[in-house]
Coordinates of N, CA and C in Angstrom, one line a residue:
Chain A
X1 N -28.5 27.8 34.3 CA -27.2 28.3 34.8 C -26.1 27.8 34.0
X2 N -25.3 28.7 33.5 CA -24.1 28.3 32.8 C -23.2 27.5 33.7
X3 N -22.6 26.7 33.1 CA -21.3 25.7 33.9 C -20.3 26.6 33.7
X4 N -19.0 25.9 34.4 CA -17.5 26.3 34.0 C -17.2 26.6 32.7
X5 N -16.4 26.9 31.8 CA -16.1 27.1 30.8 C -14.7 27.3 30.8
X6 N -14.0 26.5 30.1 CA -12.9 26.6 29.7 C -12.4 26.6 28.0
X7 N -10.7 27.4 28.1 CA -10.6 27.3 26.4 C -9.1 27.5 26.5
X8 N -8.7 26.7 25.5 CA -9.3 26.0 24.5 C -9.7 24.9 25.1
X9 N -10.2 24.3 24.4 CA -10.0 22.7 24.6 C -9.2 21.8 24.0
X10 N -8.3 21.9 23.4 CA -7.4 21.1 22.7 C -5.9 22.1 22.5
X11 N -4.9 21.5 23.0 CA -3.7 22.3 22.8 C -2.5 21.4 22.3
X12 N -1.7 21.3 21.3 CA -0.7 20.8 21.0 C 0.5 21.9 20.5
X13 N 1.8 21.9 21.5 CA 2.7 22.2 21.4 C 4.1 21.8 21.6
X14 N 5.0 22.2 21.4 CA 6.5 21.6 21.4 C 6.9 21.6 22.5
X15 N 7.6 20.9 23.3 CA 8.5 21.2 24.8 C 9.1 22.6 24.5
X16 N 9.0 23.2 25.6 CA 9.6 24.1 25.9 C 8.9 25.8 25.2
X17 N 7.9 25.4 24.8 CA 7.2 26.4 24.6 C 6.4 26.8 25.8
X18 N 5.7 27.7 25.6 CA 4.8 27.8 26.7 C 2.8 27.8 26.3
X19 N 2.4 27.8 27.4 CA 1.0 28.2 27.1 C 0.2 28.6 28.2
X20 N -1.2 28.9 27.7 CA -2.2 29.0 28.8 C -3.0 28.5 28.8
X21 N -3.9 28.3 29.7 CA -5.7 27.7 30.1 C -6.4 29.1 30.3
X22 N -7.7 29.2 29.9 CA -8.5 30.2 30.5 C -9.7 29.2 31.3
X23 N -9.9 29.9 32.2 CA -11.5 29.3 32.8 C -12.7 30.3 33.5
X24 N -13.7 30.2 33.1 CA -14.3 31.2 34.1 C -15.1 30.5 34.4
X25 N -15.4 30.2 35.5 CA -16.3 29.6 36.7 C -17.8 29.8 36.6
X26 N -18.5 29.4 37.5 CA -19.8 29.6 37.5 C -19.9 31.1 38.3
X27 N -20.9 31.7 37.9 CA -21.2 33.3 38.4 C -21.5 33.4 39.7
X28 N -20.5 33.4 40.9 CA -20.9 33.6 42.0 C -20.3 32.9 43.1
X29 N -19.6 31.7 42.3 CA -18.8 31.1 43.1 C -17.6 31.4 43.3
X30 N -17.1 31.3 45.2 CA -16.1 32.5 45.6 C -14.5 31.2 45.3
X31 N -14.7 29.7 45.1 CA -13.6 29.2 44.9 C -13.0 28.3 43.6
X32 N -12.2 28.4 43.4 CA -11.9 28.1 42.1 C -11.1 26.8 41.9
X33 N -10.9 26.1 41.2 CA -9.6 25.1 41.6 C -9.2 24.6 40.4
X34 N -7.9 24.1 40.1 CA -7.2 23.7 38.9 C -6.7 22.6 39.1
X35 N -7.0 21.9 38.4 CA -6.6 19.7 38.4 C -5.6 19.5 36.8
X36 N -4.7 18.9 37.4 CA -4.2 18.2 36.3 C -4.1 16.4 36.4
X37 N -4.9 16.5 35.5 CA -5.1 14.6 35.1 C -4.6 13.8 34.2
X38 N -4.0 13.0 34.3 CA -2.7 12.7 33.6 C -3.1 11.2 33.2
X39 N -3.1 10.8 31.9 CA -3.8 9.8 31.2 C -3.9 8.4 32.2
X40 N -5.3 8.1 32.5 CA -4.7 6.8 33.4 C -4.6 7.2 35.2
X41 N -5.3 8.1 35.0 CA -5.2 8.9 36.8 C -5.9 9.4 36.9
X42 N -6.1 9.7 38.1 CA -7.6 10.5 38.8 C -6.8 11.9 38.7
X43 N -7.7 12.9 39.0 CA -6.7 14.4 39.1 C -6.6 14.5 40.1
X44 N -5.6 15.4 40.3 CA -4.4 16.0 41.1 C -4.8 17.9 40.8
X45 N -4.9 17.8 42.6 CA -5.1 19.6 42.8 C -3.9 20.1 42.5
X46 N -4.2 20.9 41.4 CA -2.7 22.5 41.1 C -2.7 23.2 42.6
X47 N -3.8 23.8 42.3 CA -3.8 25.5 43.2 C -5.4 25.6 43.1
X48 N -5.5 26.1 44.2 CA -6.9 26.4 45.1 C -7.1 27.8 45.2
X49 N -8.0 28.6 44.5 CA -8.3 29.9 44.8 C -9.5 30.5 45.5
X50 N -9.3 31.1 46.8 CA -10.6 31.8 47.2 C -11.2 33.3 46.9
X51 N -12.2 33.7 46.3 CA -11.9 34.9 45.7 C -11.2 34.7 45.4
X52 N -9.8 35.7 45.0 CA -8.8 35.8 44.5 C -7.5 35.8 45.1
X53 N -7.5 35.2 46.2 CA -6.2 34.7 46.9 C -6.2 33.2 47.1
X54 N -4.7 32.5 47.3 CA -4.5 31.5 47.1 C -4.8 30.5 48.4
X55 N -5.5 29.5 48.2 CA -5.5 29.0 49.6 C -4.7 28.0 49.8
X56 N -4.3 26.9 48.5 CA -3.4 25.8 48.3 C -3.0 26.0 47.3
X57 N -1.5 25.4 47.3 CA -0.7 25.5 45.7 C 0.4 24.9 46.3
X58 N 0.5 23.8 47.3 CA 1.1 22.7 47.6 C 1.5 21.8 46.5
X59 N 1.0 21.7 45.4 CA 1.2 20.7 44.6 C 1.2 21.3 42.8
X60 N 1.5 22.4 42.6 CA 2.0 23.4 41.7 C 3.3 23.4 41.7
X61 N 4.3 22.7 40.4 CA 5.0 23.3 40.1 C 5.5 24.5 40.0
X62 N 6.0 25.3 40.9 CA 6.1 26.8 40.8 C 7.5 26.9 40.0
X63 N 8.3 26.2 39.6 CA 9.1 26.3 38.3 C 8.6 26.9 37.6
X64 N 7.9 26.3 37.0 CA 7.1 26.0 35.9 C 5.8 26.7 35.5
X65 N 4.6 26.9 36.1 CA 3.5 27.0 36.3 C 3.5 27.7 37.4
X66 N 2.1 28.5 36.6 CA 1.9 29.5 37.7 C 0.3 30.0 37.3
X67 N -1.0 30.7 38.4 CA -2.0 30.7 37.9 C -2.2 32.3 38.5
X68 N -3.3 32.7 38.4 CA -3.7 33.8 38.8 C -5.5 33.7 38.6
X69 N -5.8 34.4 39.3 CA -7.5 34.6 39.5 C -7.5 36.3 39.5
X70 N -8.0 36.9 38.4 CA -8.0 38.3 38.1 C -9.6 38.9 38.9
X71 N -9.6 39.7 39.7 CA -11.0 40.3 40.8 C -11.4 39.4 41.0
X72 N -11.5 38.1 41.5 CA -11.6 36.9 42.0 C -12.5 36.1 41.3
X73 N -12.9 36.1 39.6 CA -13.4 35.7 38.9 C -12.8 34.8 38.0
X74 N -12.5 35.2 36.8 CA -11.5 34.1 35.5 C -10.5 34.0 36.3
X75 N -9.8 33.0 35.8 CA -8.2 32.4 36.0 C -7.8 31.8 34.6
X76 N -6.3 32.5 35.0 CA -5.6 31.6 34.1 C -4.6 30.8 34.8
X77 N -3.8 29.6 33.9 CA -3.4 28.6 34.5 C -2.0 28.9 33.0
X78 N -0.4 28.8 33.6 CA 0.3 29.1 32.7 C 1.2 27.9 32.8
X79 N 1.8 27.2 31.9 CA 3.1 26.6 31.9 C 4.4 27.1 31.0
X80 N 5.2 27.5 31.4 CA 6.4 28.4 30.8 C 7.7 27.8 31.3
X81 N 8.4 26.6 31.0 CA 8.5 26.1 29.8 C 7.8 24.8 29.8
X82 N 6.8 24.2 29.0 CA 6.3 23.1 29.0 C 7.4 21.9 28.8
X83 N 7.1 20.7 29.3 CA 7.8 19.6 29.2 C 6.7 18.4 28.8
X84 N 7.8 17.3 28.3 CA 6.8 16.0 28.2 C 5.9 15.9 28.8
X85 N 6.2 15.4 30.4 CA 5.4 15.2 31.2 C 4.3 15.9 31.5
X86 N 4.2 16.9 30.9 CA 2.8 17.9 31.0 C 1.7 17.7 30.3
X87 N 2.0 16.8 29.3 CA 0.9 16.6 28.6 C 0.0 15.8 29.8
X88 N -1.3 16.2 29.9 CA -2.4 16.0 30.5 C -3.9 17.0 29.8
X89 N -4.9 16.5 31.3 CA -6.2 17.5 30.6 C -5.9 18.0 31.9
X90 N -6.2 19.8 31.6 CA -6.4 20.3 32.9 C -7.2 21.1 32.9
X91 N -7.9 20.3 34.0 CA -9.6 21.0 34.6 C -9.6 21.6 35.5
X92 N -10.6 22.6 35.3 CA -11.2 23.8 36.6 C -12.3 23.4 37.1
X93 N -12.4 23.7 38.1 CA -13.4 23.5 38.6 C -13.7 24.7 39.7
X94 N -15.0 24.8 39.9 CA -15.5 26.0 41.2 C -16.3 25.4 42.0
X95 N -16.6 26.1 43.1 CA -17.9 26.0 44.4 C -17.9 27.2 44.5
X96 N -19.4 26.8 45.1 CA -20.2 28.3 45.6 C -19.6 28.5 47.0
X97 N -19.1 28.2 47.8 CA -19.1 28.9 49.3 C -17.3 28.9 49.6
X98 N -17.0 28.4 50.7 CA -15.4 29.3 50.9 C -14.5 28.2 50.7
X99 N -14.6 27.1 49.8 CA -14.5 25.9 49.9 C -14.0 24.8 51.0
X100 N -13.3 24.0 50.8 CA -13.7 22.8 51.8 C -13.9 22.0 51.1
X101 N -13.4 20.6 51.8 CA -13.8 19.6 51.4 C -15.6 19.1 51.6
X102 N -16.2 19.8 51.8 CA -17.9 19.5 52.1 C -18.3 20.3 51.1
X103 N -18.0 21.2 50.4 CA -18.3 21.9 48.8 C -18.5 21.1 47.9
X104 N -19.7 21.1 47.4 CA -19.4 20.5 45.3 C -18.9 21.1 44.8
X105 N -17.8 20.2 44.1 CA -17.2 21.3 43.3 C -17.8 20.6 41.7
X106 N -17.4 22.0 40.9 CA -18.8 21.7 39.5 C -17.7 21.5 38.6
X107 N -17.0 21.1 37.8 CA -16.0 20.8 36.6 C -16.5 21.0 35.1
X108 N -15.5 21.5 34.7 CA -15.5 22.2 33.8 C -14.9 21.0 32.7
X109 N -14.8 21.2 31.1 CA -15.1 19.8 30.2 C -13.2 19.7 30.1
X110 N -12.4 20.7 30.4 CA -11.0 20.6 30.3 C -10.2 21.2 29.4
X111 N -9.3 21.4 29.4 CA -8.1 21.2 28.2 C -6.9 20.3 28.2
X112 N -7.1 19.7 26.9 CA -6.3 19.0 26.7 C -5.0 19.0 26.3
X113 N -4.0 19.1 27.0 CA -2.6 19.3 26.5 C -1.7 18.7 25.8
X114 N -0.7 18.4 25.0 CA -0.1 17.6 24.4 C 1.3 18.4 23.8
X115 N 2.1 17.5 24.6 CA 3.3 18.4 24.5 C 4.3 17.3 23.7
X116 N 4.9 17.9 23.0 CA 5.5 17.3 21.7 C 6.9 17.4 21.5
Chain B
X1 N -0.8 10.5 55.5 CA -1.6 11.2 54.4 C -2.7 10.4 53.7
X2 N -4.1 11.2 53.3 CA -5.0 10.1 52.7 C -4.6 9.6 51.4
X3 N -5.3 9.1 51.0 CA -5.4 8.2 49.8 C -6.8 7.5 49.6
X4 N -7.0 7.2 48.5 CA -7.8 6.8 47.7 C -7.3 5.5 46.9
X5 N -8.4 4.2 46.8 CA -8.0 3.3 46.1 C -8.7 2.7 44.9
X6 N -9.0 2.2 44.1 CA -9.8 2.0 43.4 C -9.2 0.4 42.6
X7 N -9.6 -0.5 43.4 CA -8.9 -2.0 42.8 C -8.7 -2.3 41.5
X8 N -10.2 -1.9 41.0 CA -10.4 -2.0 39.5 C -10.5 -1.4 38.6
X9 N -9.4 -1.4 37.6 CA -9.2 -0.9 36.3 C -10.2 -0.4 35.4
X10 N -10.6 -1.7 35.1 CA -11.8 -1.7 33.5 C -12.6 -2.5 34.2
X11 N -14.1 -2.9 33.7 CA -15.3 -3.3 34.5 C -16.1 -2.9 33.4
X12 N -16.6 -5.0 33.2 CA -17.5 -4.7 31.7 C -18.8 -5.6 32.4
X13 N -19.6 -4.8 32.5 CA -21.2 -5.7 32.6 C -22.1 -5.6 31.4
X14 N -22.9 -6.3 31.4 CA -24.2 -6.3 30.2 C -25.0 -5.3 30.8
X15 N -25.5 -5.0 29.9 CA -26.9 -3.6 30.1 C -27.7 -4.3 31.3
X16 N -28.7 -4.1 32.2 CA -29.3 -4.3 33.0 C -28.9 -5.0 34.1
X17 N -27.7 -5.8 33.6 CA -26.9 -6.5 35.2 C -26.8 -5.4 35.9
X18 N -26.1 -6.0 37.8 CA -25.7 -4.8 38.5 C -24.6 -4.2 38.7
X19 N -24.1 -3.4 39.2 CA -23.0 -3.1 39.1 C -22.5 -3.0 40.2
X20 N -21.3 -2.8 40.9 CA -20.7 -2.3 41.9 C -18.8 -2.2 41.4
X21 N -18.7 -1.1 41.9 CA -17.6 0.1 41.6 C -16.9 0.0 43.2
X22 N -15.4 -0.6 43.2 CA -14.9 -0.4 44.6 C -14.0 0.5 45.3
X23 N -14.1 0.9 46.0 CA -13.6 2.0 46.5 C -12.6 2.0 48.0
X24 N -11.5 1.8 48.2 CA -10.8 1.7 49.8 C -10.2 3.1 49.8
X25 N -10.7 3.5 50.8 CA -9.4 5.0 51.3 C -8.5 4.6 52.5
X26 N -7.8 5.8 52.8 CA -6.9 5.9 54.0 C -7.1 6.9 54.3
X27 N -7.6 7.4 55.7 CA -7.7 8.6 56.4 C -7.7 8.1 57.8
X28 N -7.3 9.5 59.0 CA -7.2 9.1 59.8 C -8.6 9.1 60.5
X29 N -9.2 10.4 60.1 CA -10.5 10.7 60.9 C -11.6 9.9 59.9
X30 N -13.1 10.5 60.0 CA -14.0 10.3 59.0 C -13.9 11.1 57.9
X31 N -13.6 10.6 56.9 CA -13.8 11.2 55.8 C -15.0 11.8 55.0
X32 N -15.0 13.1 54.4 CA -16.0 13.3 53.2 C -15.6 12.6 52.0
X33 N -16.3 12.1 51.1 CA -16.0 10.7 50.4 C -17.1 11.3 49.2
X34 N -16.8 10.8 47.9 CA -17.4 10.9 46.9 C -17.4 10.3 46.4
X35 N -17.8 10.6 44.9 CA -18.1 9.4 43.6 C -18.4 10.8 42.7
X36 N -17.9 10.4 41.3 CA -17.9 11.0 40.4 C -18.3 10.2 38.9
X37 N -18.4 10.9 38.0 CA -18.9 9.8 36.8 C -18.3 11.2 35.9
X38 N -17.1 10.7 35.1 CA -16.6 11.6 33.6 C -16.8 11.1 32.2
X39 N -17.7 11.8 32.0 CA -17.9 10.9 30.1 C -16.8 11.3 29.0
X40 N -16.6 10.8 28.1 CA -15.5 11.5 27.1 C -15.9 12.3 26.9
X41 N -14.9 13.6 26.8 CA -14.5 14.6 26.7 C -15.9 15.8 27.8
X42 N -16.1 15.3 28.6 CA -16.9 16.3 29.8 C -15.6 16.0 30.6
X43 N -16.2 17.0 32.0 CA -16.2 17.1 33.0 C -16.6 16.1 33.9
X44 N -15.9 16.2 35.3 CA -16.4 15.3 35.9 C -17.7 16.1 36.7
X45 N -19.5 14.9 36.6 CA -20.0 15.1 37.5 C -20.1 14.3 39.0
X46 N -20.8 15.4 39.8 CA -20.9 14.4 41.0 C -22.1 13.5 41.2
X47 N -21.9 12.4 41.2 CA -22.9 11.5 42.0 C -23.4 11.3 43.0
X48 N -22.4 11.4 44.2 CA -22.7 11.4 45.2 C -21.8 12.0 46.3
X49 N -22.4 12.0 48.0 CA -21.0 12.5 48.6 C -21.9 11.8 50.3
X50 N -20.9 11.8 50.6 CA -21.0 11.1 52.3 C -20.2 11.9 53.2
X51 N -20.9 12.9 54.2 CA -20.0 13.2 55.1 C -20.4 12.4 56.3
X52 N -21.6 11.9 56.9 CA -21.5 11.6 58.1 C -23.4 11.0 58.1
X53 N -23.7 10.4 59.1 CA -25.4 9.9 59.2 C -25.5 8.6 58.2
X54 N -26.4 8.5 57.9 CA -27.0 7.4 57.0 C -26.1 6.5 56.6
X55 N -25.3 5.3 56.6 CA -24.4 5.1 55.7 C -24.4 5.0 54.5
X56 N -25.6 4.8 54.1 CA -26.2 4.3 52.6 C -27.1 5.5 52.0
X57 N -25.9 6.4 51.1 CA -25.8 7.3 50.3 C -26.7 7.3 49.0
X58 N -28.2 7.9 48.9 CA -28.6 7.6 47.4 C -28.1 8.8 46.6
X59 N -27.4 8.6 45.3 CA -26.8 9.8 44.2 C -28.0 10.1 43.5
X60 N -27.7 10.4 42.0 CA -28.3 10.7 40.7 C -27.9 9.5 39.8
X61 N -29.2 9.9 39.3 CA -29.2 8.5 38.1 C -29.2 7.3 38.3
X62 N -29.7 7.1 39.6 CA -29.9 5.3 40.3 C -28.7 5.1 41.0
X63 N -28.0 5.4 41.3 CA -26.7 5.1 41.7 C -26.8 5.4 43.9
X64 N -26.3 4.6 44.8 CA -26.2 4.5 45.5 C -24.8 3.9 46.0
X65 N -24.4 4.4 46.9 CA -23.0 4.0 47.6 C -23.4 4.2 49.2
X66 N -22.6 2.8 50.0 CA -22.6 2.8 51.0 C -21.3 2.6 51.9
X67 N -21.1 3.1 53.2 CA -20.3 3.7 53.6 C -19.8 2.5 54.9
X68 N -18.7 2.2 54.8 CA -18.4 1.4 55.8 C -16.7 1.2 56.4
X69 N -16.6 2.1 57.4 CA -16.1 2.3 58.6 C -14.8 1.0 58.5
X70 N -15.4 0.2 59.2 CA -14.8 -1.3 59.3 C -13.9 -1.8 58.5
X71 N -14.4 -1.7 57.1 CA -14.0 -1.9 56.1 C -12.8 -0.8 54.9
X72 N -13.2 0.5 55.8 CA -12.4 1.8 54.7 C -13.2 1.6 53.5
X73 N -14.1 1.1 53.2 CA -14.4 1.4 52.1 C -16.0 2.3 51.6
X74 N -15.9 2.3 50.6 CA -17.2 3.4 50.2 C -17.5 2.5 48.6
X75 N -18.2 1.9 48.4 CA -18.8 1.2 46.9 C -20.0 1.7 46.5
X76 N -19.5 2.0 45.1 CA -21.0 2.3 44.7 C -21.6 1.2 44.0
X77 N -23.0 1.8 43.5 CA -23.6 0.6 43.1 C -24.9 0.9 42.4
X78 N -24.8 -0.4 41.7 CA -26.7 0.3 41.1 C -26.9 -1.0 40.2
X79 N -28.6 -0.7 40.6 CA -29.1 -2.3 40.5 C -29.2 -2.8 38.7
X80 N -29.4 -2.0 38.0 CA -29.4 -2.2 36.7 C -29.1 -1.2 35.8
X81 N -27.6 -2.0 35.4 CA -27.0 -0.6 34.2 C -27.7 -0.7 33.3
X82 N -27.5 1.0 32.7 CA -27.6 1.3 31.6 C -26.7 1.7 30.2
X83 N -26.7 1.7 28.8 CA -25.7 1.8 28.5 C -24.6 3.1 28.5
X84 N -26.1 4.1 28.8 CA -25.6 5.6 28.9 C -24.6 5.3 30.4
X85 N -24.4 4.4 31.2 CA -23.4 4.3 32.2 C -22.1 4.3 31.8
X86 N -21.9 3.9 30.8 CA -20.6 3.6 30.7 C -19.8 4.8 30.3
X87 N -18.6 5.2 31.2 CA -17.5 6.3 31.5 C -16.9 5.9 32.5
X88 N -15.8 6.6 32.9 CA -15.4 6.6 33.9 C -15.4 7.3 34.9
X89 N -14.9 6.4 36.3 CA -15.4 6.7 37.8 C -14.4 6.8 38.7
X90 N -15.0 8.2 39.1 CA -13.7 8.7 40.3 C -14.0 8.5 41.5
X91 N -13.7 7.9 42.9 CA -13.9 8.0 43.6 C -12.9 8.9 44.9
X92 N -13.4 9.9 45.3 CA -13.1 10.8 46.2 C -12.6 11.4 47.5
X93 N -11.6 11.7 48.0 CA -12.0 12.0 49.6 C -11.2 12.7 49.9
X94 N -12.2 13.6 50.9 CA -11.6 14.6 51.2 C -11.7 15.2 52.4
X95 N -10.7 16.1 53.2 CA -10.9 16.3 54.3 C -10.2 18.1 54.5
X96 N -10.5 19.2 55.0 CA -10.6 20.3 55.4 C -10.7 20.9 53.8
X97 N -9.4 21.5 53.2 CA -8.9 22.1 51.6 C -8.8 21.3 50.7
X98 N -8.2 19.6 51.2 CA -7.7 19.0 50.0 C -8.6 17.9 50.0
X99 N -8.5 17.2 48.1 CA -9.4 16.5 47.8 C -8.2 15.5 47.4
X100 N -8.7 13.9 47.2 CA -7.7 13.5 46.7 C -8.8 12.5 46.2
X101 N -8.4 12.1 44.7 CA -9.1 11.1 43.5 C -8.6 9.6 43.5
X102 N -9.3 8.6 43.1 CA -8.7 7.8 43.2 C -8.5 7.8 41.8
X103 N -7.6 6.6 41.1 CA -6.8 6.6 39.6 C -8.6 6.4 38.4
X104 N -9.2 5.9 39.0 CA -10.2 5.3 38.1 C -11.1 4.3 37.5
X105 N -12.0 3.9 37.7 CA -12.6 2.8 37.1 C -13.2 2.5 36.4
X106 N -13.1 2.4 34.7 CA -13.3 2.7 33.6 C -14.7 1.6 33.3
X107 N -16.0 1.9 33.2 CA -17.0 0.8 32.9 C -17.5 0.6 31.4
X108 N -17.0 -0.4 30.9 CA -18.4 -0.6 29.8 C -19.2 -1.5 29.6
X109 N -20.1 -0.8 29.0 CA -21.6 -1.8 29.1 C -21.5 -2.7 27.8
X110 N -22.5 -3.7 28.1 CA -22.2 -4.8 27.0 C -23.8 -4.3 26.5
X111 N -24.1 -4.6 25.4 CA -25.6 -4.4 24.9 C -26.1 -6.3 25.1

């Protein structure tokens, strides 16, 4: 069974640029989720997707950042305008069922961001 | 609101010593509680997870954590590292949507 998959894996750009994350999940799992981990920290949930509607995004910059789950499959993860403080790795992760905290959730290897 | 604690930073044992990894949360109810293990440049996997029964949780790869109430805490543990142990360790908890990590506890092994 393929794992999560994310890309790139390595991003370096200037403030105030912008970028994206791609991730596609494991084949079948209806929840999706986006962590940003910030050197020296455990991660921090972005946004929570079931199928393709949002269940949490309490902790998303919506300035800034913004995701989407296209037919409730890939997601992307955007930051428009990037800042210092963005540099982190940000990981996806999925479950198979409607999530919850009693779901495994399966993690994906990340991207690394680096804002300059 | 919960939280997650993790006392210890960095945590260096010799190959075959034991280990134990600490863990304190805050929650109001019982928590679902985890343990994670991230190697450089992976993903994090899961180890283990505790919602409720047994206190004393067996994971993957020898690893065991036990659960204690009294204390808020959840430690893992395992009776003889190996050097493939050495990464870092999340510990977990969570309750309905949200998950919350603790900062980390970075291990390495001594040969």
């Amino acid at each position: 069974e393929a794992g999560v998959a994310q890309s790139p894996r390595y991003k370096i750009i200037e403030k105030r640029q912008s970028v994206a994350f791609w991730c596609n999940p494991i084949s079948g799992h209806a929840t999706l989720y986006w962590y940003q981990q910030i050197l020296g920290q455990g991660p921090k949930l972005l946004i929570q997707f079931q199928n393709n509607g949002v269940v949490d995004d309490s902790q998303l910059p919506k300035d800034r950042f913004s995701a989407e789950r296209l037919k409730g499959v890939d997601s992307t993860l955007k930051i428009q305008p990037a800042k210092l403080e963005d540099s982190a790795v940000y990981l996806c992760a999925s479950s198979p069922a409607e999530g919850g905290a009693r779901d495994t959730q399966y993690f994906g290897p990340g991207t690394r961001l680096t804002v300059l | 609101a919960q939280s997650v604690t993790q006392p210890d930073i960095h945590i260096t044992v010799s190959e075959g010593a034991s280990l134990e990894l600490r863990c304190n949360y805050s929650y109001g109810a019982t928590p679902y509680l985890f343990w994670y293990v991230q190697s450089p440049g992976q993903g994090l996997q899961l180890l283990l997870k505790y919602f409720s029964g047994d206190t004393l949780v067996q994971g993957i790869k020898g690893f065991e954590a036990e659960f204690k109430r009294s204390q808020s805490s959840f430690n893992l543990r395992k009776p003889s590292v190996h050097w493939s142990d050495a990464a870092e360790y999340f510990c977990a908890v969570g309750s309905l949507n949200d998950m919350r990590f603790g900062a980390g506890t970075r291990l390495t092994v001594k040969p």
